[in-house]
């Protein structure tokens, strides 16, 4: 094999490595929770996209050699996190197989985030994988996570994508890349499952204390913490439902304790309204279909309760009782969050009895007429509705009486543009060929989704009626 030398800062590139995220509190957890990680340099790193606004927020500088994983300065203590998870219902041992947590950044108002590389090479938890990622899926995560943020949905963010100049082997040879992800934390339901199942005495308590310090400093008991997670998840999934987002792989290792959307693998937005919408090629049973997301979240929260159980009470029966009290509140909490989101979409700022029927009837009509989800809400007007919706319109008009600014409310809650799968694919394809024009144009529009003054042109058009069903893939 021909030895390859990798460009490092000492090669005269003049890169400063003064990182404002040298803190790494994860090191305070028992050692089983992580593995310290060396850099795996790549041959020709190139910055493909850098998120200036996000970087400014966290005081981060464009350091190619760091965000390519080519060099980890001594001031950092990068690590891969261990976790477990239920994948499509089956318990599995996992961990960061292709990610490295660089450290934590702080902003000027006391906020703190994890800075993590994704696609940065093999780790102890890689199993059979190569630890790498391909360029198009990393750009896709960048685009969709930034779109979610602009839609007002809690999410991990994307700081940059660096192409590696190396190929990754998938079904074909693809250009490789590394995404830098910013997250409130990378604690998952699966991290608690790992702690409960495999770590040593006291590890679960340590993890709980860590999570409480990080996310819920006011909590004094595990029940308060668990209740907080339930509320954040209910609110998150209600927001997904409201914009027609299908996460696609709601395994418990992809459920963040912070309540942020995490893992943009097979996700996609629904075009025509169909509650059974599934995009992921491997989700044959439709486990993670659009309409199943609230129930799957309930299931995932039950898994978290099982992991946390010993901390609820020493006596098992009592512990179960306390955990169940919290878990049983989820359906109602979700329902209320969902109704609030959906009411806002039809211009209602209050909740009244019968609103659930009003929304359900509208969705039934959209299903019946195969209406485009986003554009139907975008174009809803109390004075003119699509043909076939007239009876519903009468009910709606009655309900709108007393609303001071129904139309204004609707404009704030119904985006004019979402990441349309066919547009995203076209932008990614061009970016893969080296032309970022369409990607940047799409990103720019997706950052401004509620601006009705803007002409979004073809980017807000649904796909052609005869377009084949859209499919997404894992293992990217
Ligand atoms: P995901 O489906 O992206 O949530 O990934 C599930 C697990 O597989 C996680 O533990 C990942 O770290 C790991 N994984 C995914 N892709 C790779 C890869 N190319 N190499 C190593 N591990 C991977
Ligand atoms: Mg994942």
Short mmCIF file of C-alpha atoms and ligand atoms in Angstrom, two decimals:
data_model
loop_
_atom_site.label_atom_id
_atom_site.label_comp_id
_atom_site.label_asym_id
_atom_site.label_seq_id
_atom_site.Cartn_x
_atom_site.Cartn_y
_atom_site.Cartn_z
CA UNK A 1 0.00 0.00 0.00
CA UNK A 2 1.29 3.47 -0.88
CA UNK A 3 1.65 5.61 2.26
CA UNK A 4 -0.45 8.74 2.15
CA UNK A 5 0.43 11.92 3.97
CA UNK A 6 -2.48 13.96 5.16
CA UNK A 7 -2.52 17.72 5.29
CA UNK A 8 -2.24 18.96 8.86
CA UNK A 9 -1.97 22.53 10.18
CA UNK A 10 1.81 22.19 10.49
CA UNK A 11 1.97 21.88 6.69
CA UNK A 12 1.77 25.66 6.55
CA UNK A 13 -1.94 26.19 6.20
CA UNK A 14 -1.80 28.70 9.02
CA UNK A 15 -4.89 27.42 10.78
CA UNK A 16 -5.39 28.53 14.36
CA UNK A 17 -6.90 25.95 16.65
CA UNK A 18 -8.26 27.97 19.50
CA UNK A 19 -11.40 26.11 20.34
CA UNK A 20 -14.06 27.62 22.52
CA UNK A 21 -15.39 24.17 23.30
CA UNK A 22 -12.71 22.53 25.32
CA UNK A 23 -15.12 21.48 28.05
CA UNK A 24 -16.04 17.80 27.99
CA UNK A 25 -18.26 17.05 30.97
CA UNK A 26 -19.07 13.58 29.63
CA UNK A 27 -15.65 12.53 30.93
CA UNK A 28 -17.08 12.79 34.46
CA UNK A 29 -19.33 9.80 33.82
CA UNK A 30 -18.07 6.27 34.54
CA UNK A 31 -15.62 5.15 31.80
CA UNK A 32 -17.99 2.56 30.37
CA UNK A 33 -20.09 5.39 28.92
CA UNK A 34 -17.50 6.44 26.34
CA UNK A 35 -14.27 5.70 24.56
CA UNK A 36 -11.64 8.41 23.99
CA UNK A 37 -11.13 8.87 20.28
CA UNK A 38 -8.11 9.64 18.10
CA UNK A 39 -8.37 11.63 14.86
CA UNK A 40 -8.66 9.69 11.59
CA UNK A 41 -7.31 12.14 9.00
CA UNK A 42 -8.72 12.35 5.47
CA UNK A 43 -6.74 13.11 2.33
CA UNK A 44 -8.31 16.24 0.81
CA UNK A 45 -10.69 18.01 3.16
CA UNK A 46 -12.74 20.79 1.60
CA UNK A 47 -15.35 22.97 3.31
CA UNK A 48 -18.57 22.53 1.32
CA UNK A 49 -20.86 24.58 3.51
CA UNK A 50 -20.38 26.58 6.68
CA UNK A 51 -23.27 27.90 8.80
CA UNK A 52 -22.15 31.45 9.59
CA UNK A 53 -25.14 32.36 11.76
CA UNK A 54 -24.88 29.23 13.89
CA UNK A 55 -21.11 29.57 14.18
CA UNK A 56 -21.51 33.16 15.41
CA UNK A 57 -24.09 32.07 17.96
CA UNK A 58 -21.60 29.66 19.54
CA UNK A 59 -18.36 31.51 18.85
CA UNK A 60 -17.08 28.83 16.49
CA UNK A 61 -14.48 29.44 13.81
CA UNK A 62 -14.10 27.82 10.45
CA UNK A 63 -11.31 25.35 11.22
CA UNK A 64 -11.09 22.95 8.31
CA UNK A 65 -8.57 20.70 9.99
CA UNK A 66 -10.70 20.21 13.02
CA UNK A 67 -14.06 19.77 11.29
CA UNK A 68 -12.53 17.25 8.90
CA UNK A 69 -11.30 15.26 11.89
CA UNK A 70 -7.72 15.63 10.66
CA UNK A 71 -6.37 16.93 13.90
CA UNK A 72 -7.67 17.09 17.43
CA UNK A 73 -5.82 19.75 19.43
CA UNK A 74 -4.53 18.79 22.87
CA UNK A 75 -7.06 21.09 24.48
CA UNK A 76 -9.90 18.77 23.41
CA UNK A 77 -10.81 15.33 24.72
CA UNK A 78 -12.84 13.84 21.85
CA UNK A 79 -14.84 10.71 22.56
CA UNK A 80 -17.38 8.30 21.16
CA UNK A 81 -20.45 7.70 23.32
CA UNK A 82 -21.76 4.26 24.23
CA UNK A 83 -25.50 3.62 24.08
CA UNK A 84 -28.01 0.93 23.33
CA UNK A 85 -31.42 1.09 21.70
CA UNK A 86 -34.52 -0.68 20.51
CA UNK A 87 -34.27 -0.79 16.73
CA UNK A 88 -37.61 -1.68 15.14
CA UNK A 89 -38.55 -3.12 18.51
CA UNK A 90 -35.39 -5.19 19.12
CA UNK A 91 -32.86 -4.37 21.85
CA UNK A 92 -29.33 -3.83 20.47
CA UNK A 93 -25.99 -2.60 21.82
CA UNK A 94 -24.87 0.43 19.84
CA UNK A 95 -22.76 3.54 20.33
CA UNK A 96 -21.26 6.23 18.12
CA UNK A 97 -20.13 4.05 15.26
CA UNK A 98 -19.22 6.99 13.07
CA UNK A 99 -19.40 10.01 15.32
CA UNK A 100 -17.02 11.78 17.67
CA UNK A 101 -18.07 14.23 20.34
CA UNK A 102 -15.47 17.01 20.22
CA UNK A 103 -16.65 18.90 23.28
CA UNK A 104 -19.15 21.47 24.50
CA UNK A 105 -19.53 25.05 23.35
CA UNK A 106 -21.07 27.78 25.47
CA UNK A 107 -22.73 30.99 24.38
CA UNK A 108 -22.79 34.29 26.18
CA UNK A 109 -26.12 33.63 27.91
CA UNK A 110 -25.12 30.38 29.56
CA UNK A 111 -26.42 27.98 26.90
CA UNK A 112 -24.40 24.87 26.19
CA UNK A 113 -24.26 22.51 23.21
CA UNK A 114 -22.40 19.41 22.10
CA UNK A 115 -20.23 19.74 19.01
CA UNK A 116 -20.01 16.41 17.23
CA UNK A 117 -18.46 15.12 14.02
CA UNK A 118 -20.47 12.56 12.05
CA UNK A 119 -18.69 10.40 9.48
CA UNK A 120 -15.28 10.87 11.11
CA UNK A 121 -14.07 7.28 11.01
CA UNK A 122 -14.30 4.01 12.88
CA UNK A 123 -14.73 3.83 16.65
CA UNK A 124 -14.95 1.02 19.15
CA UNK A 125 -18.71 0.95 18.46
CA UNK A 126 -18.54 0.72 14.65
CA UNK A 127 -19.33 -3.01 14.49
CA UNK A 128 -19.15 -3.87 10.77
CA UNK A 129 -19.41 -0.26 9.57
CA UNK A 130 -16.69 1.91 8.02
CA UNK A 131 -17.36 4.87 10.33
CA UNK A 132 -17.80 7.09 7.33
CA UNK A 133 -20.63 8.98 5.62
CA UNK A 134 -21.38 10.03 2.05
CA UNK A 135 -21.59 13.64 0.88
CA UNK A 136 -25.20 13.78 -0.32
CA UNK A 137 -26.77 12.38 2.88
CA UNK A 138 -24.69 14.76 5.01
CA UNK A 139 -25.81 17.72 2.90
CA UNK A 140 -29.34 16.37 3.17
CA UNK A 141 -29.11 16.35 6.98
CA UNK A 142 -27.75 19.91 6.84
CA UNK A 143 -30.62 21.10 4.65
CA UNK A 144 -33.46 19.38 6.47
CA UNK A 145 -32.25 20.12 9.99
CA UNK A 146 -31.87 23.80 9.11
CA UNK A 147 -35.33 23.76 7.51
CA UNK A 148 -36.77 22.21 10.68
CA UNK A 149 -35.15 24.91 12.78
CA UNK A 150 -36.66 27.62 10.58
CA UNK A 151 -40.06 25.94 10.92
CA UNK A 152 -39.74 26.40 14.68
CA UNK A 153 -39.21 22.72 15.48
CA UNK A 154 -36.62 21.74 18.11
CA UNK A 155 -33.74 20.03 16.33
CA UNK A 156 -30.05 19.35 16.29
CA UNK A 157 -28.37 21.89 14.00
CA UNK A 158 -25.75 21.62 11.29
CA UNK A 159 -22.58 23.67 11.49
CA UNK A 160 -20.76 22.49 8.38
CA UNK A 161 -20.15 19.76 5.85
CA UNK A 162 -16.59 18.94 4.82
CA UNK A 163 -15.96 16.64 1.88
CA UNK A 164 -13.09 14.25 2.50
CA UNK A 165 -11.72 13.68 -0.99
CA UNK A 166 -12.12 9.96 -0.29
CA UNK A 167 -14.70 7.50 -1.51
CA UNK A 168 -17.05 5.52 0.68
CA UNK A 169 -18.31 2.14 -0.44
CA UNK A 170 -22.07 1.82 -0.40
CA UNK A 171 -24.02 0.19 -3.21
CA UNK A 172 -21.66 2.22 -5.35
CA UNK A 173 -18.55 4.30 -4.63
CA UNK A 174 -19.63 7.71 -3.31
CA UNK A 175 -17.77 10.86 -2.30
CA UNK A 176 -17.26 10.95 1.47
CA UNK A 177 -18.04 13.79 3.87
CA UNK A 178 -18.20 14.75 7.53
CA UNK A 179 -21.05 16.73 9.08
CA UNK A 180 -20.58 18.75 12.25
CA UNK A 181 -23.69 18.55 14.36
CA UNK A 182 -24.66 20.87 17.21
CA UNK A 183 -27.05 19.43 19.80
CA UNK A 184 -28.38 20.41 23.22
CA UNK A 185 -26.86 17.03 24.12
CA UNK A 186 -26.55 13.59 22.58
CA UNK A 187 -28.25 11.81 25.48
CA UNK A 188 -30.78 9.39 24.08
CA UNK A 189 -33.40 7.08 25.52
CA UNK A 190 -30.86 4.45 24.45
CA UNK A 191 -28.17 5.97 26.68
CA UNK A 192 -30.39 5.19 29.67
CA UNK A 193 -31.03 1.71 28.33
CA UNK A 194 -27.28 1.20 28.12
CA UNK A 195 -26.83 2.43 31.69
CA UNK A 196 -29.63 0.23 33.01
CA UNK A 197 -28.47 -2.89 31.29
CA UNK A 198 -24.71 -2.88 31.02
CA UNK A 199 -23.02 -0.30 33.16
CA UNK A 200 -21.89 -0.86 36.72
CA UNK A 201 -23.44 -0.04 40.06
CA UNK A 202 -24.29 3.64 40.39
CA UNK A 203 -23.97 4.32 36.65
CA UNK A 204 -27.66 4.93 36.12
CA UNK A 205 -27.72 7.49 38.93
CA UNK A 206 -24.65 9.22 37.47
CA UNK A 207 -26.31 9.43 34.07
CA UNK A 208 -29.52 10.77 35.56
CA UNK A 209 -27.61 13.40 37.52
CA UNK A 210 -25.74 14.35 34.35
CA UNK A 211 -28.96 14.66 32.34
CA UNK A 212 -30.66 16.70 35.05
CA UNK A 213 -27.72 19.10 35.29
CA UNK A 214 -27.72 19.48 31.55
CA UNK A 215 -31.44 19.75 30.80
CA UNK A 216 -33.59 20.06 33.90
CA UNK A 217 -31.55 21.63 36.70
CA UNK A 218 -34.70 22.38 38.68
CA UNK A 219 -35.67 18.67 38.97
CA UNK A 220 -35.21 16.95 42.28
CA UNK A 221 -36.71 13.52 41.58
CA UNK A 222 -36.51 11.11 38.66
CA UNK A 223 -40.28 11.47 38.18
CA UNK A 224 -39.92 15.20 37.48
CA UNK A 225 -37.16 14.51 34.99
CA UNK A 226 -39.17 11.76 33.29
CA UNK A 227 -42.23 14.00 33.15
CA UNK A 228 -40.10 16.67 31.46
CA UNK A 229 -38.95 14.20 28.81
CA UNK A 230 -42.55 13.15 28.19
CA UNK A 231 -43.65 16.74 27.73
CA UNK A 232 -40.80 17.57 25.37
CA UNK A 233 -41.41 14.47 23.26
CA UNK A 234 -45.17 15.09 23.09
CA UNK A 235 -44.60 18.67 21.99
CA UNK A 236 -41.96 17.63 19.44
CA UNK A 237 -44.07 14.96 17.78
CA UNK A 238 -47.10 17.28 17.70
CA UNK A 239 -44.94 19.76 15.77
CA UNK A 240 -43.75 17.04 13.37
CA UNK A 241 -47.36 16.06 12.72
CA UNK A 242 -48.34 19.67 12.10
CA UNK A 243 -45.80 20.13 9.28
CA UNK A 244 -46.19 16.62 7.81
CA UNK A 245 -42.74 15.40 8.86
CA UNK A 246 -42.03 11.67 8.90
CA UNK A 247 -38.92 10.90 10.97
CA UNK A 248 -38.61 7.42 9.55
CA UNK A 249 -36.41 5.72 12.15
CA UNK A 250 -37.80 6.40 15.60
CA UNK A 251 -35.65 3.78 17.28
CA UNK A 252 -34.94 4.58 20.93
CA UNK A 253 -31.32 5.42 20.08
CA UNK A 254 -32.70 8.19 17.89
CA UNK A 255 -34.84 9.79 20.61
CA UNK A 256 -33.04 12.66 22.32
CA UNK A 257 -33.75 13.39 25.99
CA UNK A 258 -33.51 17.11 25.16
CA UNK A 259 -36.62 16.87 22.94
CA UNK A 260 -34.71 17.82 19.80
CA UNK A 261 -35.24 16.02 16.51
CA UNK A 262 -32.15 13.89 15.93
CA UNK A 263 -30.94 11.58 13.16
CA UNK A 264 -31.90 12.72 9.70
CA UNK A 265 -31.47 9.41 7.93
CA UNK A 266 -34.62 8.26 6.16
CA UNK A 267 -36.83 11.23 7.11
CA UNK A 268 -38.95 13.16 4.59
CA UNK A 269 -41.94 15.49 4.37
CA UNK A 270 -45.27 14.24 3.14
CA UNK A 271 -46.63 15.78 -0.08
CA UNK A 272 -50.19 14.41 -0.53
CA UNK A 273 -51.93 13.85 2.79
CA UNK A 274 -51.95 10.16 3.63
CA UNK A 275 -51.69 9.07 7.27
CA UNK A 276 -50.00 5.83 6.19
CA UNK A 277 -47.12 7.62 4.50
CA UNK A 278 -43.82 5.75 4.90
CA UNK A 279 -40.62 6.71 3.05
CA UNK A 280 -38.00 4.38 4.48
CA UNK A 281 -37.20 1.45 2.22
CA UNK A 282 -36.57 -0.82 5.22
CA UNK A 283 -39.78 0.05 7.10
CA UNK A 284 -41.82 -2.67 5.41
CA UNK A 285 -44.42 -2.88 8.17
CA UNK A 286 -44.96 0.88 8.35
CA UNK A 287 -43.93 0.90 12.02
CA UNK A 288 -42.76 4.50 11.69
CA UNK A 289 -45.51 5.72 9.33
CA UNK A 290 -46.69 9.32 9.70
CA UNK A 291 -49.79 8.51 11.75
CA UNK A 292 -47.97 6.04 14.01
CA UNK A 293 -45.48 8.58 15.32
CA UNK A 294 -47.47 9.59 18.43
CA UNK A 295 -48.01 5.95 19.50
CA UNK A 296 -44.40 5.01 18.79
CA UNK A 297 -43.32 7.89 21.00
CA UNK A 298 -45.53 6.46 23.75
CA UNK A 299 -43.79 3.11 23.31
CA UNK A 300 -40.33 4.74 23.34
CA UNK A 301 -41.24 6.60 26.53
CA UNK A 302 -42.26 3.29 28.10
CA UNK A 303 -38.78 1.95 27.27
CA UNK A 304 -37.28 4.96 29.03
CA UNK A 305 -39.49 4.30 32.07
CA UNK A 306 -38.25 0.69 32.21
CA UNK A 307 -34.65 1.86 32.14
CA UNK A 308 -35.21 4.45 34.87
CA UNK A 309 -37.36 2.18 37.04
CA UNK A 310 -34.83 1.37 39.82
CA UNK A 311 -34.47 5.10 40.44
CA UNK A 312 -38.20 5.69 40.98
CA UNK A 313 -38.33 3.64 44.17
CA UNK A 314 -36.41 0.84 45.86
CA UNK A 315 -39.57 -1.22 45.99
CA UNK A 316 -40.31 -2.51 42.49
CA UNK A 317 -44.12 -2.35 42.68
CA UNK A 318 -44.07 1.21 43.94
CA UNK A 319 -41.50 2.19 41.28
CA UNK A 320 -43.75 0.83 38.55
CA UNK A 321 -46.73 2.65 39.93
CA UNK A 322 -44.90 5.99 39.98
CA UNK A 323 -43.50 5.55 36.48
CA UNK A 324 -46.88 4.50 35.11
CA UNK A 325 -48.57 7.54 36.60
CA UNK A 326 -46.28 9.69 34.45
CA UNK A 327 -46.45 7.53 31.34
CA UNK A 328 -50.25 7.35 31.42
CA UNK A 329 -50.41 11.13 31.13
CA UNK A 330 -48.66 11.04 27.76
CA UNK A 331 -51.72 10.46 25.49
CA UNK A 332 -53.51 13.43 26.96
CA UNK A 333 -50.44 15.66 26.87
CA UNK A 334 -49.80 14.72 23.26
CA UNK A 335 -53.43 15.22 22.31
CA UNK A 336 -53.52 18.71 23.81
CA UNK A 337 -50.22 19.67 22.13
CA UNK A 338 -51.43 18.32 18.79
CA UNK A 339 -54.81 20.03 19.00
CA UNK A 340 -53.13 23.34 19.76
CA UNK A 341 -50.84 22.99 16.74
CA UNK A 342 -53.68 21.96 14.42
CA UNK A 343 -56.06 24.62 15.72
CA UNK A 344 -53.46 27.27 14.97
CA UNK A 345 -53.25 25.94 11.41
CA UNK A 346 -56.92 26.71 10.91
CA UNK A 347 -56.75 30.09 12.59
CA UNK A 348 -57.97 29.14 16.06
CA UNK A 349 -56.07 30.58 18.99
CA UNK A 350 -58.24 28.84 21.60
CA UNK A 351 -59.29 25.24 22.27
CA UNK A 352 -62.98 24.31 22.34
CA UNK A 353 -64.95 21.11 22.50
CA UNK A 354 -65.53 19.78 19.00
CA UNK A 355 -62.26 21.14 17.60
CA UNK A 356 -60.89 17.62 17.31
CA UNK A 357 -63.82 16.74 15.00
CA UNK A 358 -63.32 19.87 12.93
CA UNK A 359 -59.65 19.05 12.33
CA UNK A 360 -60.33 15.34 11.76
CA UNK A 361 -62.99 16.19 9.15
CA UNK A 362 -60.59 18.46 7.30
CA UNK A 363 -57.89 15.78 7.27
CA UNK A 364 -60.43 13.21 6.03
CA UNK A 365 -61.33 15.50 3.15
CA UNK A 366 -57.68 16.03 2.32
CA UNK A 367 -57.18 12.28 2.30
CA UNK A 368 -60.24 11.72 0.15
CA UNK A 369 -59.19 14.33 -2.43
CA UNK A 370 -55.49 13.42 -2.22
CA UNK A 371 -54.76 17.02 -1.40
CA UNK A 372 -51.26 18.35 -0.91
CA UNK A 373 -50.84 18.71 2.87
CA UNK A 374 -48.70 21.85 3.01
CA UNK A 375 -50.35 23.77 0.21
CA UNK A 376 -53.90 23.00 1.38
CA UNK A 377 -53.17 24.63 4.71
CA UNK A 378 -51.16 27.41 3.06
CA UNK A 379 -54.09 28.31 0.81
CA UNK A 380 -56.93 27.84 3.33
CA UNK A 381 -59.23 30.84 3.22
CA UNK A 382 -62.49 31.15 5.15
CA UNK A 383 -64.10 32.67 2.03
CA UNK A 384 -62.93 30.12 -0.52
CA UNK A 385 -62.08 26.47 -0.07
CA UNK A 386 -61.31 23.65 -2.52
CA UNK A 387 -64.26 22.07 -4.21
CA UNK A 388 -65.80 19.37 -2.00
CA UNK A 389 -64.83 21.19 1.22
CA UNK A 390 -67.93 23.48 1.31
CA UNK A 391 -69.80 21.73 4.15
CA UNK A 392 -66.67 21.77 6.21
CA UNK A 393 -66.21 25.45 5.38
CA UNK A 394 -69.56 26.27 7.01
CA UNK A 395 -68.53 24.54 10.24
CA UNK A 396 -65.19 26.27 10.13
CA UNK A 397 -66.70 29.72 9.56
CA UNK A 398 -68.99 29.22 12.57
CA UNK A 399 -66.03 28.29 14.72
CA UNK A 400 -63.99 31.27 13.53
CA UNK A 401 -66.55 33.74 14.89
CA UNK A 402 -64.89 35.51 17.81
CA UNK A 403 -61.33 34.92 16.57
CA UNK A 404 -59.74 38.33 16.23
CA UNK A 405 -57.08 37.44 13.67
CA UNK A 406 -57.68 33.93 12.35
CA UNK A 407 -55.98 34.61 9.04
CA UNK A 408 -52.92 36.12 10.73
CA UNK A 409 -52.70 33.09 13.01
CA UNK A 410 -52.83 30.78 10.00
CA UNK A 411 -50.02 32.64 8.25
CA UNK A 412 -47.79 32.20 11.28
CA UNK A 413 -48.44 28.47 11.47
CA UNK A 414 -48.71 27.26 7.87
CA UNK A 415 -45.41 27.31 6.03
CA UNK A 416 -45.41 28.36 2.38
CA UNK A 417 -42.49 26.07 1.67
CA UNK A 418 -41.13 22.79 3.03
CA UNK A 419 -38.30 20.58 1.79
CA UNK A 420 -40.01 18.92 -1.16
CA UNK A 421 -38.43 15.56 -1.81
CA UNK A 422 -38.06 16.01 -5.55
CA UNK A 423 -36.49 19.45 -5.08
CA UNK A 424 -34.15 18.19 -2.36
CA UNK A 425 -33.03 15.31 -4.57
CA UNK A 426 -32.33 17.63 -7.51
CA UNK A 427 -30.33 20.02 -5.29
CA UNK A 428 -28.32 17.16 -3.78
CA UNK A 429 -27.63 15.63 -7.15
CA UNK A 430 -26.21 18.92 -8.46
CA UNK A 431 -24.20 19.38 -5.24
CA UNK A 432 -22.79 15.87 -5.67
CA UNK A 433 -21.56 16.98 -9.09
CA UNK A 434 -19.92 20.01 -7.51
CA UNK A 435 -22.58 22.65 -8.20
CA UNK A 436 -24.02 24.09 -4.95
CA UNK A 437 -26.20 26.74 -6.66
CA UNK A 438 -29.52 24.94 -6.34
CA UNK A 439 -28.69 23.68 -2.84
CA UNK A 440 -27.92 27.21 -1.64
CA UNK A 441 -31.02 28.61 -3.29
CA UNK A 442 -33.21 25.95 -1.69
CA UNK A 443 -31.56 26.42 1.70
CA UNK A 444 -32.09 30.16 1.51
CA UNK A 445 -35.82 29.70 0.86
CA UNK A 446 -36.23 27.00 3.49
CA UNK A 447 -34.78 29.37 6.08
CA UNK A 448 -37.74 31.70 5.52
CA UNK A 449 -40.75 29.37 5.33
CA UNK A 450 -43.42 31.63 6.82
CA UNK A 451 -42.70 34.64 4.63
CA UNK A 452 -45.83 35.01 2.48
CA UNK A 453 -44.40 38.01 0.68
CA UNK A 454 -41.73 35.90 -0.90
CA UNK A 455 -42.14 34.20 -4.24
CA UNK A 456 -41.03 30.64 -3.67
CA UNK A 457 -41.74 29.74 -7.28
CA UNK A 458 -41.43 26.09 -8.21
CA UNK A 459 -39.88 25.23 -4.84
CA UNK A 460 -43.31 25.25 -3.25
CA UNK A 461 -44.90 23.12 -5.98
CA UNK A 462 -45.86 19.55 -5.16
CA UNK A 463 -44.24 16.81 -7.26
CA UNK A 464 -45.93 15.93 -10.56
CA UNK A 465 -48.99 13.71 -10.07
CA UNK A 466 -47.33 10.80 -11.90
CA UNK A 467 -44.08 10.96 -9.87
CA UNK A 468 -43.07 7.58 -8.45
CA UNK A 469 -43.40 7.04 -4.67
CA UNK A 470 -40.43 8.59 -2.88
CA UNK A 471 -38.08 6.23 -1.05
CA UNK A 472 -35.36 6.94 1.50
CA UNK A 473 -32.51 4.72 2.64
CA UNK A 474 -30.68 4.04 5.91
CA UNK A 475 -26.97 3.28 6.21
CA UNK A 476 -25.94 6.34 4.31
P1 LIG B 1 -28.70 5.13 12.69
O1 LIG B 1 -29.55 4.21 11.92
O2 LIG B 1 -28.07 6.22 11.86
O3 LIG B 1 -29.36 5.66 13.90
O4 LIG B 1 -27.44 4.29 13.17
C1 LIG B 1 -27.57 3.18 14.01
C2 LIG B 1 -26.22 2.79 14.56
O5 LIG B 1 -25.35 2.41 13.49
C3 LIG B 1 -25.51 3.90 15.31
O6 LIG B 1 -24.88 3.32 16.42
C4 LIG B 1 -24.50 4.41 14.32
O7 LIG B 1 -23.37 4.96 14.96
C5 LIG B 1 -24.15 3.16 13.55
N1 LIG B 1 -23.70 3.42 12.17
C6 LIG B 1 -24.43 3.92 11.14
N2 LIG B 1 -23.68 4.02 10.02
C7 LIG B 1 -22.44 3.58 10.34
C8 LIG B 1 -21.19 3.43 9.61
N3 LIG B 1 -21.09 3.75 8.34
N4 LIG B 1 -20.14 2.92 10.31
C9 LIG B 1 -20.24 2.58 11.59
N5 LIG B 1 -21.36 2.70 12.32
C10 LIG B 1 -22.44 3.19 11.72
MG1 LIG B 2 -28.87 7.29 14.98
#
